Amino acid sequence: MPTSGLNPESGATHTTFPKHARLDGSKSFANWTRQLCLCLADDIRSYVLDDIVPDNWTALQRSARDAVARNIIANSIKSATVLAVFDKIPTAELTAPKIYATLKSHYAPDDATCTLELFSQLWGF
C-alpha cells in the first residue's frame, strides 16, 4: 500500500509507489491509476485527474501541489517508452493534469478493447 505524507505548506511529499503498480504500458494503466489515486490527497487527486483547481488554492499552493503530483507521477513509471510520452508535451504545458491526460490518451484501453477483452474472458469460461 502506498504511503504519503504531504506538507500542505511546502508541498513536500514522501510517497512510496508500489513497484508492482508502476506504469509500463496499456495493460497496467487501470491498476496504475488506482494506485495513483491512493497516493494523492483528495484535492490533488481531483486536480490531477479532472483538472479541477480548488477555489482556495493560491498560485503558490497550486505550483507546490503540481510539483508534488508531477514527482509522484514521474516516480510511478517504470518504462522508458512511457517516459518518452512526456517529451510530446510542450514544456510550458507540463502540468500534472496535462501529464495524466496525455498518459491516459496513450495507455487507457478504449471501450472497444475493453468489450473485446470481456467477451474473450466470458467465452474462456
XYZ file of C-alpha atoms in Angstrom:
125
model
C 0.000 0.000 0.000
C 1.392 3.436 -0.852
C 2.287 5.800 1.894
C 2.003 9.520 1.505
C 2.685 12.441 3.755
C 2.006 15.857 2.274
C 3.093 19.047 3.947
C 0.496 21.498 2.598
C 2.692 24.496 3.352
C 5.684 23.379 1.325
C 4.182 20.808 -0.992
C 6.851 18.366 0.177
C 5.918 14.757 -0.018
C 7.253 11.317 0.689
C 5.440 8.705 -1.344
C 6.329 5.116 -1.987
C 4.628 3.838 -5.117
C 4.365 0.020 -5.172
C 6.715 -1.482 -7.758
C 4.046 -3.902 -9.000
C 1.725 -0.990 -9.821
C 4.124 1.172 -11.810
C 3.028 2.144 -15.294
C 4.753 0.272 -18.093
C 2.079 0.332 -20.794
C -1.611 -0.041 -21.503
C -2.058 -3.329 -19.629
C -1.068 -1.700 -16.335
C -2.883 1.630 -16.792
C -6.018 0.813 -14.751
C -4.045 -0.557 -11.800
C -1.614 2.364 -12.010
C -4.487 4.858 -11.901
C -5.958 3.150 -8.808
C -2.603 3.310 -7.035
C -2.085 6.912 -8.125
C -5.433 7.822 -6.560
C -4.307 6.245 -3.284
C -1.087 8.274 -3.315
C -2.705 11.650 -3.924
C -4.544 13.730 -1.336
C -8.204 14.378 -2.227
C -7.740 17.933 -3.508
C -4.642 16.999 -5.501
C -6.410 13.920 -6.910
C -9.262 15.988 -8.375
C -6.703 18.466 -9.703
C -4.653 15.756 -11.459
C -7.451 13.510 -12.741
C -10.095 16.125 -13.556
C -8.050 19.355 -13.834
C -10.150 20.943 -11.070
C -8.305 23.628 -9.129
C -9.896 24.289 -5.717
C -11.011 27.897 -5.288
C -8.994 28.299 -2.100
C -5.610 27.456 -3.682
C -3.247 30.370 -4.148
C -0.881 30.429 -7.122
C 1.947 29.335 -4.807
C -0.108 26.419 -3.431
C -1.084 25.335 -6.940
C 2.526 25.391 -8.059
C 3.672 23.411 -4.999
C 0.911 20.815 -5.315
C 1.521 20.463 -9.049
C 5.200 19.801 -8.341
C 4.240 17.131 -5.790
C 1.880 15.449 -8.249
C 4.404 15.574 -11.116
C 7.016 13.990 -8.857
C 4.640 11.185 -7.829
C 3.679 10.534 -11.448
C 7.300 10.527 -12.646
C 8.332 8.118 -9.875
C 5.440 5.777 -10.678
C 6.598 4.979 -14.215
C 8.987 2.121 -14.921
C 9.224 2.172 -18.700
C 11.436 4.416 -20.805
C 8.813 4.146 -23.541
C 6.166 5.586 -21.213
C 8.534 8.315 -20.025
C 9.119 9.246 -23.678
C 5.462 10.320 -23.837
C 6.465 13.277 -21.631
C 8.634 14.562 -24.498
C 5.486 15.123 -26.558
C 4.184 17.686 -24.055
C 5.458 21.254 -24.570
C 7.442 22.395 -21.518
C 5.080 25.324 -20.895
C 2.179 22.846 -20.607
C 3.969 20.302 -18.404
C 1.467 20.233 -15.543
C 0.277 17.179 -13.618
C -3.214 17.233 -15.213
C -1.685 17.514 -18.706
C 0.727 14.647 -17.999
C -2.106 12.439 -16.708
C -4.368 13.311 -19.656
C -1.571 12.538 -22.116
C -0.761 9.209 -20.455
C -4.465 8.366 -20.366
C -4.878 9.121 -24.069
C -1.922 6.832 -24.876
C -2.484 3.959 -22.454
C -6.109 3.762 -21.293
C -7.882 0.996 -23.175
C -10.730 2.248 -25.323
C -14.289 0.935 -24.936
C -13.986 -1.412 -27.913
C -10.856 -3.028 -26.493
C -12.493 -3.464 -23.085
C -15.575 -5.025 -24.683
C -13.469 -7.484 -26.691
C -11.475 -8.447 -23.593
C -14.709 -9.000 -21.647
C -16.126 -11.236 -24.401
C -12.850 -13.131 -24.525
C -12.956 -13.728 -20.769
C -16.605 -14.783 -20.855
C -16.056 -17.233 -23.718
C -13.000 -18.623 -21.959
C -15.064 -19.975 -19.041
